[in-house]
PDB file of C-alpha atoms in Angstrom:
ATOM      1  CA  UNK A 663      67.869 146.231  79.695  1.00 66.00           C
ATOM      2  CA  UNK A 664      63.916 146.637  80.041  1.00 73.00           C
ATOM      3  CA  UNK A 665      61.597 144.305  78.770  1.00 93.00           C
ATOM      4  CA  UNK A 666      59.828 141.241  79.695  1.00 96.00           C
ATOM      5  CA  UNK A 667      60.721 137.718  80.366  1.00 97.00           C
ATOM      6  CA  UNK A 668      58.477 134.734  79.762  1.00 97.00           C
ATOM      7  CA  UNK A 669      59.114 131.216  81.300  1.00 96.00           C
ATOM      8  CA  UNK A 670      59.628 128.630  80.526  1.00 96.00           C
ATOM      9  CA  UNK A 671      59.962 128.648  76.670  1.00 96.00           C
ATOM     10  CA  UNK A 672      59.192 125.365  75.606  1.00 96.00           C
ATOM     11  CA  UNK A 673      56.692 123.385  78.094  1.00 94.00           C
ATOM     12  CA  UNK A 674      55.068 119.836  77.862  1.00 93.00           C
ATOM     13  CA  UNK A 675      52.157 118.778  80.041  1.00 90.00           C
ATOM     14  CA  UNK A 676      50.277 115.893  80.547  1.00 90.00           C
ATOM     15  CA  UNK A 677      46.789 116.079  80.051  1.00 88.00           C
ATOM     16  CA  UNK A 678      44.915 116.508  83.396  1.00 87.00           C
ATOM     17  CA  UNK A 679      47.840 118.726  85.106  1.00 91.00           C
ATOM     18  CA  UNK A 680      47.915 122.519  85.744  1.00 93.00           C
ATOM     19  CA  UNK A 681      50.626 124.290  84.752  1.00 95.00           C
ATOM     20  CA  UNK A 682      51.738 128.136  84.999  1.00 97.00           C
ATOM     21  CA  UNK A 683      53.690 130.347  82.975  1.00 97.00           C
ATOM     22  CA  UNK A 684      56.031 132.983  84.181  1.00 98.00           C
ATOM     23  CA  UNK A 685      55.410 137.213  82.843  1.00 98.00           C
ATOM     24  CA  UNK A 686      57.901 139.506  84.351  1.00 98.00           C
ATOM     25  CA  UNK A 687      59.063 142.804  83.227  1.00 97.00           C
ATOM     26  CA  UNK A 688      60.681 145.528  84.729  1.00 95.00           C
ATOM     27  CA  UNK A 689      59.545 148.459  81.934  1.00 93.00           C
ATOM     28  CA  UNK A 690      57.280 149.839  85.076  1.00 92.00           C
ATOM     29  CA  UNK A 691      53.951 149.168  83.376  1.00 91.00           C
ATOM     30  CA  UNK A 692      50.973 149.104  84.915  1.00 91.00           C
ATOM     31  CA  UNK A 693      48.951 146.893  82.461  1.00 91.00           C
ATOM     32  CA  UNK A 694      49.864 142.953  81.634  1.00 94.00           C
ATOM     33  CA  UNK A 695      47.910 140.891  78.909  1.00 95.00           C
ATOM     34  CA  UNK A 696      48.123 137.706  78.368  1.00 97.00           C
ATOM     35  CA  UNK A 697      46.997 136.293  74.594  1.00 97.00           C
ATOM     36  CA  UNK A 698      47.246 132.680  73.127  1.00 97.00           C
ATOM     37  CA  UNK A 699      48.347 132.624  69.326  1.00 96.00           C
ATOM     38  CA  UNK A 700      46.921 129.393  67.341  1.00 95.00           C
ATOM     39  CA  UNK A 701      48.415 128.946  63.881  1.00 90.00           C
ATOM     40  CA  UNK A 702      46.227 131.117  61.091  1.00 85.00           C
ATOM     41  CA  UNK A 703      44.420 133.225  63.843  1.00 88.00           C
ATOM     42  CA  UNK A 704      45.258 136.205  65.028  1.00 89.00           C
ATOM     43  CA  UNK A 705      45.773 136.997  69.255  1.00 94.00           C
ATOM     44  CA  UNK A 706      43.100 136.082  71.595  1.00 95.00           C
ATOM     45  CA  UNK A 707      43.401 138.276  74.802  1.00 95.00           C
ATOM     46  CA  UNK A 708      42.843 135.833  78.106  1.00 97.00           C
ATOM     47  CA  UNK A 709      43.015 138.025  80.589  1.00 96.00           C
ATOM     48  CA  UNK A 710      44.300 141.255  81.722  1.00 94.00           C
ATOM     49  CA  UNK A 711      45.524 143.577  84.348  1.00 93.00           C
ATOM     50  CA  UNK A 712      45.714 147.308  84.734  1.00 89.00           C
ATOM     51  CA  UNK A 713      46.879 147.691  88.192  1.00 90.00           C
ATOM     52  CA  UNK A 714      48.174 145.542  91.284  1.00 94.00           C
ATOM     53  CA  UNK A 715      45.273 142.906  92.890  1.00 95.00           C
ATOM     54  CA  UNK A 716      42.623 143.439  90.038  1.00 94.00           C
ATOM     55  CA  UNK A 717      42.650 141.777  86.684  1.00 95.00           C
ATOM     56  CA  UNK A 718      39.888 141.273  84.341  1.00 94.00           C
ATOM     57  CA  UNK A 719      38.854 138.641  81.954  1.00 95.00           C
ATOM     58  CA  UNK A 720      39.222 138.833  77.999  1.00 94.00           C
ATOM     59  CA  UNK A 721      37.592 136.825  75.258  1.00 93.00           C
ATOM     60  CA  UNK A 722      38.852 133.415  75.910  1.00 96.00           C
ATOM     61  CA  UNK A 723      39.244 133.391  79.991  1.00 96.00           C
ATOM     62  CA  UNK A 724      37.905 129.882  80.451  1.00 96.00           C
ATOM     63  CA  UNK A 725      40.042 127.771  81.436  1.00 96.00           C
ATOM     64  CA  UNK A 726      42.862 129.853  82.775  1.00 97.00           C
ATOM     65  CA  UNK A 727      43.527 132.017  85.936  1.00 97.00           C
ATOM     66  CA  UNK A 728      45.893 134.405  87.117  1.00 98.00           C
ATOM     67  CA  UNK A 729      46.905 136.978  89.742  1.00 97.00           C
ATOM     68  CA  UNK A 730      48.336 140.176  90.232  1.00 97.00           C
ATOM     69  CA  UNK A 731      50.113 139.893  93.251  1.00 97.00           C
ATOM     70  CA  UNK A 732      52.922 142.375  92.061  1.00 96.00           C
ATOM     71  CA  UNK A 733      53.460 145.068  89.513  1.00 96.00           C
ATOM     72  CA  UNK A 734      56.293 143.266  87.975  1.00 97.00           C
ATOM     73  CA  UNK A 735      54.474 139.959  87.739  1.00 98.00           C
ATOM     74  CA  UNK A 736      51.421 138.436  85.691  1.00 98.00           C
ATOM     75  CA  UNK A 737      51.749 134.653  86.063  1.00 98.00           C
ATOM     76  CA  UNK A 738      49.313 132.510  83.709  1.00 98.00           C
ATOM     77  CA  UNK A 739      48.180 129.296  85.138  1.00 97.00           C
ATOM     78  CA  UNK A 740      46.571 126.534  82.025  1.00 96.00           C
ATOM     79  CA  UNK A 741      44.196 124.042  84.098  1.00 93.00           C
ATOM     80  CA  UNK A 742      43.083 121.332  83.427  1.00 88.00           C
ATOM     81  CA  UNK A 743      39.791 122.495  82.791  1.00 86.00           C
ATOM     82  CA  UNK A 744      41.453 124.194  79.441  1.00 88.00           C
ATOM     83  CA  UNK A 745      40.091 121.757  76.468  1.00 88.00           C
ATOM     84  CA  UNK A 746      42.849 122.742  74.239  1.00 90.00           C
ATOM     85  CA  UNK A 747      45.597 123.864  75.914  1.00 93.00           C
ATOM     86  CA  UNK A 748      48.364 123.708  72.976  1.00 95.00           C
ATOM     87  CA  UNK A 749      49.510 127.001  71.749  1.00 96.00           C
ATOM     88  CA  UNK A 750      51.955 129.756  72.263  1.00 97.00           C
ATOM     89  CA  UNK A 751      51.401 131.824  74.728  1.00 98.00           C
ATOM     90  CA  UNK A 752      52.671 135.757  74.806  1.00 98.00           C
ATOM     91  CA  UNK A 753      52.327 137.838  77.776  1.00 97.00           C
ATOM     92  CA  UNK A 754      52.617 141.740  76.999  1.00 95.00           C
ATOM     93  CA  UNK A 755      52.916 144.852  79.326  1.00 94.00           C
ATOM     94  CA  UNK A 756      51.750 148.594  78.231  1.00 90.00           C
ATOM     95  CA  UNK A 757      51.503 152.085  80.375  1.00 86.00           C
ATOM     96  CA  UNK A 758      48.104 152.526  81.650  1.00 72.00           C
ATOM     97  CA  UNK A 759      46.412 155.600  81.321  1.00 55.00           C
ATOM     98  CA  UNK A 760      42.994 157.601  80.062  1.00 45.00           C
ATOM     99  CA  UNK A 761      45.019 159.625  77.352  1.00 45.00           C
ATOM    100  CA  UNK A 762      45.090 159.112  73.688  1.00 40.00           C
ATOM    101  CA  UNK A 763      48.119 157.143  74.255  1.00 49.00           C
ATOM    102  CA  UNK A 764      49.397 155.124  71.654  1.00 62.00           C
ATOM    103  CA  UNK A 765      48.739 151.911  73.974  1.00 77.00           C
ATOM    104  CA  UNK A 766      51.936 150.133  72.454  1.00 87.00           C
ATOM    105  CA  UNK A 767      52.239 146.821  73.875  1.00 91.00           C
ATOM    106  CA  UNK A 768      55.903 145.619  74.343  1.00 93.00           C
ATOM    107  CA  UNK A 769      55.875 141.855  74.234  1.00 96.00           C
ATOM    108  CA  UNK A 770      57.991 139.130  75.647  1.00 97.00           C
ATOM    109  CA  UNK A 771      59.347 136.032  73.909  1.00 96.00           C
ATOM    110  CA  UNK A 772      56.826 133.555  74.236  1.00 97.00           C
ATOM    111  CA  UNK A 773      56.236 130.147  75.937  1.00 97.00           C
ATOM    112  CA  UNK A 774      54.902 127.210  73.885  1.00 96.00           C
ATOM    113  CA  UNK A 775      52.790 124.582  75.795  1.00 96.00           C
ATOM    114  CA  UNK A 776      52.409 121.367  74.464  1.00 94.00           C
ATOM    115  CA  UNK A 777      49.685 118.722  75.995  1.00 91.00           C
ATOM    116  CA  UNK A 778      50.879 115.183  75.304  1.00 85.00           C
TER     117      UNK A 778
ATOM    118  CA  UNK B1317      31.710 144.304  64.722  1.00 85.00           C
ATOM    119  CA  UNK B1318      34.705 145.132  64.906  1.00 88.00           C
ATOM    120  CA  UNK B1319      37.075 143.043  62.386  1.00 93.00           C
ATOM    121  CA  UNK B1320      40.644 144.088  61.005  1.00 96.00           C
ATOM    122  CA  UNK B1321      41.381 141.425  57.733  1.00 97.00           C
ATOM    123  CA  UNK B1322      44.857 141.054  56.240  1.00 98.00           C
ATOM    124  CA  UNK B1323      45.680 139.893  52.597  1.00 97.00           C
ATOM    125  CA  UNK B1324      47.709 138.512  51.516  1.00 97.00           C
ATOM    126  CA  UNK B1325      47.639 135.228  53.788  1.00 97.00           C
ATOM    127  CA  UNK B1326      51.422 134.623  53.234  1.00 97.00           C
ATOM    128  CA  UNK B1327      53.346 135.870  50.296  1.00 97.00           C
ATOM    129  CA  UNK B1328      56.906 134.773  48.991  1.00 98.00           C
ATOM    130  CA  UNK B1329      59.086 137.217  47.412  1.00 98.00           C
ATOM    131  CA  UNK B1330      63.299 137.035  46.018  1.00 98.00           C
ATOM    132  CA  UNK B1331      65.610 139.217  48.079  1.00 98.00           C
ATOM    133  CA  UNK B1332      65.977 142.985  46.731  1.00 98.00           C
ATOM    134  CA  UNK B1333      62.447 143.016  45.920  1.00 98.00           C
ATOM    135  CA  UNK B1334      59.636 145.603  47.033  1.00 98.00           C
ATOM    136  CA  UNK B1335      56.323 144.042  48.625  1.00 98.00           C
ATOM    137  CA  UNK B1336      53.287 145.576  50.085  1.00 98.00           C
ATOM    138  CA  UNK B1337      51.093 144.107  52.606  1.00 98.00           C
ATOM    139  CA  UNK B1338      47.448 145.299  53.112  1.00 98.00           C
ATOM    140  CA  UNK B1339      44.887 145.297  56.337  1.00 98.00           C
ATOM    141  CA  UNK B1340      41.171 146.331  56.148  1.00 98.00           C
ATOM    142  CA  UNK B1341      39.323 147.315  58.913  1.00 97.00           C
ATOM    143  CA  UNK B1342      35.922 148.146  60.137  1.00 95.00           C
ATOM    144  CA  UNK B1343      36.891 148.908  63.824  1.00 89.00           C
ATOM    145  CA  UNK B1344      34.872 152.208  64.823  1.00 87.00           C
ATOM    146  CA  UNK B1345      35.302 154.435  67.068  1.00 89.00           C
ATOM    147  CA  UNK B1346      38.824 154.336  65.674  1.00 90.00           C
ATOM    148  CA  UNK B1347      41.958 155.260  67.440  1.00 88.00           C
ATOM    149  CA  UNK B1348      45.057 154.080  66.038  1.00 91.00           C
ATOM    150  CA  UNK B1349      46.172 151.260  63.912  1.00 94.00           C
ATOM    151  CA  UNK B1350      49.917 149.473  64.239  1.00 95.00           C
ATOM    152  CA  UNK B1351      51.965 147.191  62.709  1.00 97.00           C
ATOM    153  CA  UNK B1352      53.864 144.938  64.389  1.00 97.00           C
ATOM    154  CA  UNK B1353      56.391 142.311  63.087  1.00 98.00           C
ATOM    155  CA  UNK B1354      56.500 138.725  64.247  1.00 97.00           C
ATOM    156  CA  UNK B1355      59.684 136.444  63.757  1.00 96.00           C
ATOM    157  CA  UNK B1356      59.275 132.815  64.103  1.00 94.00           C
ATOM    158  CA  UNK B1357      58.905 131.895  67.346  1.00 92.00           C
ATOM    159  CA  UNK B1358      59.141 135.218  69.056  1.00 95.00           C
ATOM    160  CA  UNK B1359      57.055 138.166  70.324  1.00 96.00           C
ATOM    161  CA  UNK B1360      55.597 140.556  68.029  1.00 96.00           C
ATOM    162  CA  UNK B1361      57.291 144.407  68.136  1.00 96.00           C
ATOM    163  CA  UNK B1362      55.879 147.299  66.647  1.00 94.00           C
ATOM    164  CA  UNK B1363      57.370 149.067  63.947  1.00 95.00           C
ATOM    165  CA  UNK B1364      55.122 151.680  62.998  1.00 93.00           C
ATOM    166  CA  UNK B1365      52.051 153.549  64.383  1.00 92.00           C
ATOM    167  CA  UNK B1366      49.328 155.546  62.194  1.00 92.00           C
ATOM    168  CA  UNK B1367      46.631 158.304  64.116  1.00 89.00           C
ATOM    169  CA  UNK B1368      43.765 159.150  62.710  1.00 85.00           C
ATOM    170  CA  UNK B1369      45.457 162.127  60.887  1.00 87.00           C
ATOM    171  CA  UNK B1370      48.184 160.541  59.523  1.00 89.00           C
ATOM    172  CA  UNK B1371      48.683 159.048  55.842  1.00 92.00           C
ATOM    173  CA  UNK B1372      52.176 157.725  55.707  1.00 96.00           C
ATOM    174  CA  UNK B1373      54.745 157.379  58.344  1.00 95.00           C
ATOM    175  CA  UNK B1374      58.328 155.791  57.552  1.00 95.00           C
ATOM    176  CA  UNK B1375      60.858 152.990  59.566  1.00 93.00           C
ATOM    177  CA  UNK B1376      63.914 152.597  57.455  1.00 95.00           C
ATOM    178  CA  UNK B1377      62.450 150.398  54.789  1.00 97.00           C
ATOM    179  CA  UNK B1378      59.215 150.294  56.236  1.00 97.00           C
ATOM    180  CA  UNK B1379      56.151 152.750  55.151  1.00 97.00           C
ATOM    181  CA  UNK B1380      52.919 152.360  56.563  1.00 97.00           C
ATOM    182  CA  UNK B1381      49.881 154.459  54.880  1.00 97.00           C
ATOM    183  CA  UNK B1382      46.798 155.059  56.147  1.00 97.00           C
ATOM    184  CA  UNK B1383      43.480 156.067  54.672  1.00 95.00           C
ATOM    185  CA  UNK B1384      40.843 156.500  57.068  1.00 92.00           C
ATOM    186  CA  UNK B1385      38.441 157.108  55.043  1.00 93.00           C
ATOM    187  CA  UNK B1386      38.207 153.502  53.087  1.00 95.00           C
ATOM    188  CA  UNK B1387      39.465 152.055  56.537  1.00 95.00           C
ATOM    189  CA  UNK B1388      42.864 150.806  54.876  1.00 97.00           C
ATOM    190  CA  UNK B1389      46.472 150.609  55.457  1.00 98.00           C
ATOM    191  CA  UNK B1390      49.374 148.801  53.953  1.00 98.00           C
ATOM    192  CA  UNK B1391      52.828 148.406  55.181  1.00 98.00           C
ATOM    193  CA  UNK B1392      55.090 148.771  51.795  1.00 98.00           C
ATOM    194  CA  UNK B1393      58.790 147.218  52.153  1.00 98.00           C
ATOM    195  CA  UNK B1394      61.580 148.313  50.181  1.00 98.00           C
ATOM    196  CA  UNK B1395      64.320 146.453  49.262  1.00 98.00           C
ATOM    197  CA  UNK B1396      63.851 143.600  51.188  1.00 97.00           C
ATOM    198  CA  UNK B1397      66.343 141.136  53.049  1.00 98.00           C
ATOM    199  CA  UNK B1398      65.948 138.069  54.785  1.00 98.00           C
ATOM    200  CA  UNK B1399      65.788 139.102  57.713  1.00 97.00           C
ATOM    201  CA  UNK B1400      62.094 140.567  56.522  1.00 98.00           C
ATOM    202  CA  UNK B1401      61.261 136.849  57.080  1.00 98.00           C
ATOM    203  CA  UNK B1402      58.099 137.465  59.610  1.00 98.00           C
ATOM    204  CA  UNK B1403      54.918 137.543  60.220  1.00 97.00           C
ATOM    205  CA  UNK B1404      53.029 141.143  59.604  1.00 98.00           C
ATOM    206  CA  UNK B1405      50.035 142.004  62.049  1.00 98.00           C
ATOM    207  CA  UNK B1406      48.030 144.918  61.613  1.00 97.00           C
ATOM    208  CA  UNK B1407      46.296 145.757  65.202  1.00 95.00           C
ATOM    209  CA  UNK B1408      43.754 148.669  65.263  1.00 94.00           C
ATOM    210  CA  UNK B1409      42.908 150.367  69.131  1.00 91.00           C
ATOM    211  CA  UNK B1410      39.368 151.499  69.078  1.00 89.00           C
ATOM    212  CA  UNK B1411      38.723 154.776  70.975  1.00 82.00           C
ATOM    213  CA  UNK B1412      36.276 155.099  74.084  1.00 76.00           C
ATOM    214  CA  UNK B1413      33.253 157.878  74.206  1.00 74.00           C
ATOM    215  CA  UNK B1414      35.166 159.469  76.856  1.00 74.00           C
ATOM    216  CA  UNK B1415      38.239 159.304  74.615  1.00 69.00           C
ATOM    217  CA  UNK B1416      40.372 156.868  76.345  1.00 69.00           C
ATOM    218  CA  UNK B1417      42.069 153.613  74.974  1.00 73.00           C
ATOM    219  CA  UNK B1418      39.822 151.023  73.818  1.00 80.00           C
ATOM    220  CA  UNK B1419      40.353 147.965  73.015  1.00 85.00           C
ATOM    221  CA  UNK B1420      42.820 146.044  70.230  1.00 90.00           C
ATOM    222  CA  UNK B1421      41.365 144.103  67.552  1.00 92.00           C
ATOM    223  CA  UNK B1422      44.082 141.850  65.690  1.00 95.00           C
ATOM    224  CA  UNK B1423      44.851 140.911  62.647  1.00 96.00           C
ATOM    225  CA  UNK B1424      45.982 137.285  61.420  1.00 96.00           C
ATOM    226  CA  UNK B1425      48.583 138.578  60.051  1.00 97.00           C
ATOM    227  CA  UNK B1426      50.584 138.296  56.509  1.00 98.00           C
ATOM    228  CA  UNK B1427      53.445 135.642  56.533  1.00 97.00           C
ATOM    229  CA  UNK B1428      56.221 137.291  54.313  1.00 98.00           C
ATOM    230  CA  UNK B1429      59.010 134.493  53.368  1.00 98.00           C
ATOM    231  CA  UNK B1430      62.101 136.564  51.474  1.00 98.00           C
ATOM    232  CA  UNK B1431      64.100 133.731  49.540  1.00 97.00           C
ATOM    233  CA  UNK B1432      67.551 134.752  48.804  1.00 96.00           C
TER     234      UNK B1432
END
């Protein structure tokens, strides 16, 4: 089936280490997001990509870093240079395009990171 | 700026009852707005979609309305079941001058608990 896997789904970290979360899908998008969901707040967008080897940054981007090495792949790394790091995490993939599309963004399950 | 507000904050209702959940927004240029349903711990997936020219669309015992002209929506749910246990965010796409996607403002969303 089509859709997009997030790994690992549960993660602890101390504090000072880097850590990276999976995104793959295999719907053929050419857009990934990452966002970071905090309890009573609605998604932040961290960053994004809308084709292969060029990504942009979103509202909270500091912090973070990723690449976009591969279509199928958006990999989210959390340094250590993130203040507050614990959250859940949701990477999302949509088709790309300059039409009135309806943009939906399919999401995958999640990963929650937890600094100790 | 661009703000989409949901009300109510969290709502508990019996099984078999009707609820409606409501999202106010002041996003302009507008393009579409979309509700997407959260379960505990998972990704958010969409369940309905409103364009500027549409007032009500249906999804089995969902129905979303739309009036663009106060910049509202609500997502009304019939009959509910447990399984309506979720979170409800309402996401609104702005439009681009040159008519393209804009961007996604989100919601916190409306935490809907269905006690049996």
């Amino acid at each position: 089936d089509g859709g997009i896997t997030q790994s690992p789904k549960y993660l602890f970290r101390k504090e000072g280490q880097n850590v990276t979360l999976s995104c793959e899908q295999n719907l053929n998008h050419d857009a990934m997001y990452w966002y970071r969901q905090d309890p009573g707040q609605g998604l932040r967008l961290i960053y994004y990509s809308q084709i292969v080897n060029d990504f942009q940054k979103g509202d909270i981007a500091e912090g973070y870093s990723v690449s976009r090495e591969k279509k199928e792949s958006f990999p989210l790394t959390v340094t250590s240079a993130q203040k507050n790091p614990t959250a859940f995490y949701l990477c999302a993939s949509s088709r790309r395009g300059t039409s009135l599309g309806t943009g939906e963004l399919f999401f995958g399950e999640g990963s929650r990171l937890t600094v100790l | 700026k661009n703000q989409v507000e949901q009300s109510p904050q969290s709502l508990i209702i019996l099984e078999g009852k009707n609820c409606t959940l409501q999202c106010n927004y002041t996003v302009s240029p507008f393009s579409n707005l979309r509700w997407y349903k959260q379960d505990t711990g998972r990704g958010p997936v969409s369940l309905t979609i409103m364009t500027f020219s549409e007032n009500t669309k249906s999804n089995g015992r969902y129905t979303a309305t739309l009036d663009a002209d106060t910049k509202q929506s609500s997502l009304h749910i019939t009959a509910s079941q447990l399984s309506d246990s979720a979170s409800y965010i309402c996401v609104v796409r702005t439009m681009n001058y040159g008519g393209s996607q804009g961007n996604l403002i989100f919601g916190k969303g409306t935490k809907l608990s269905v006690k049996p």
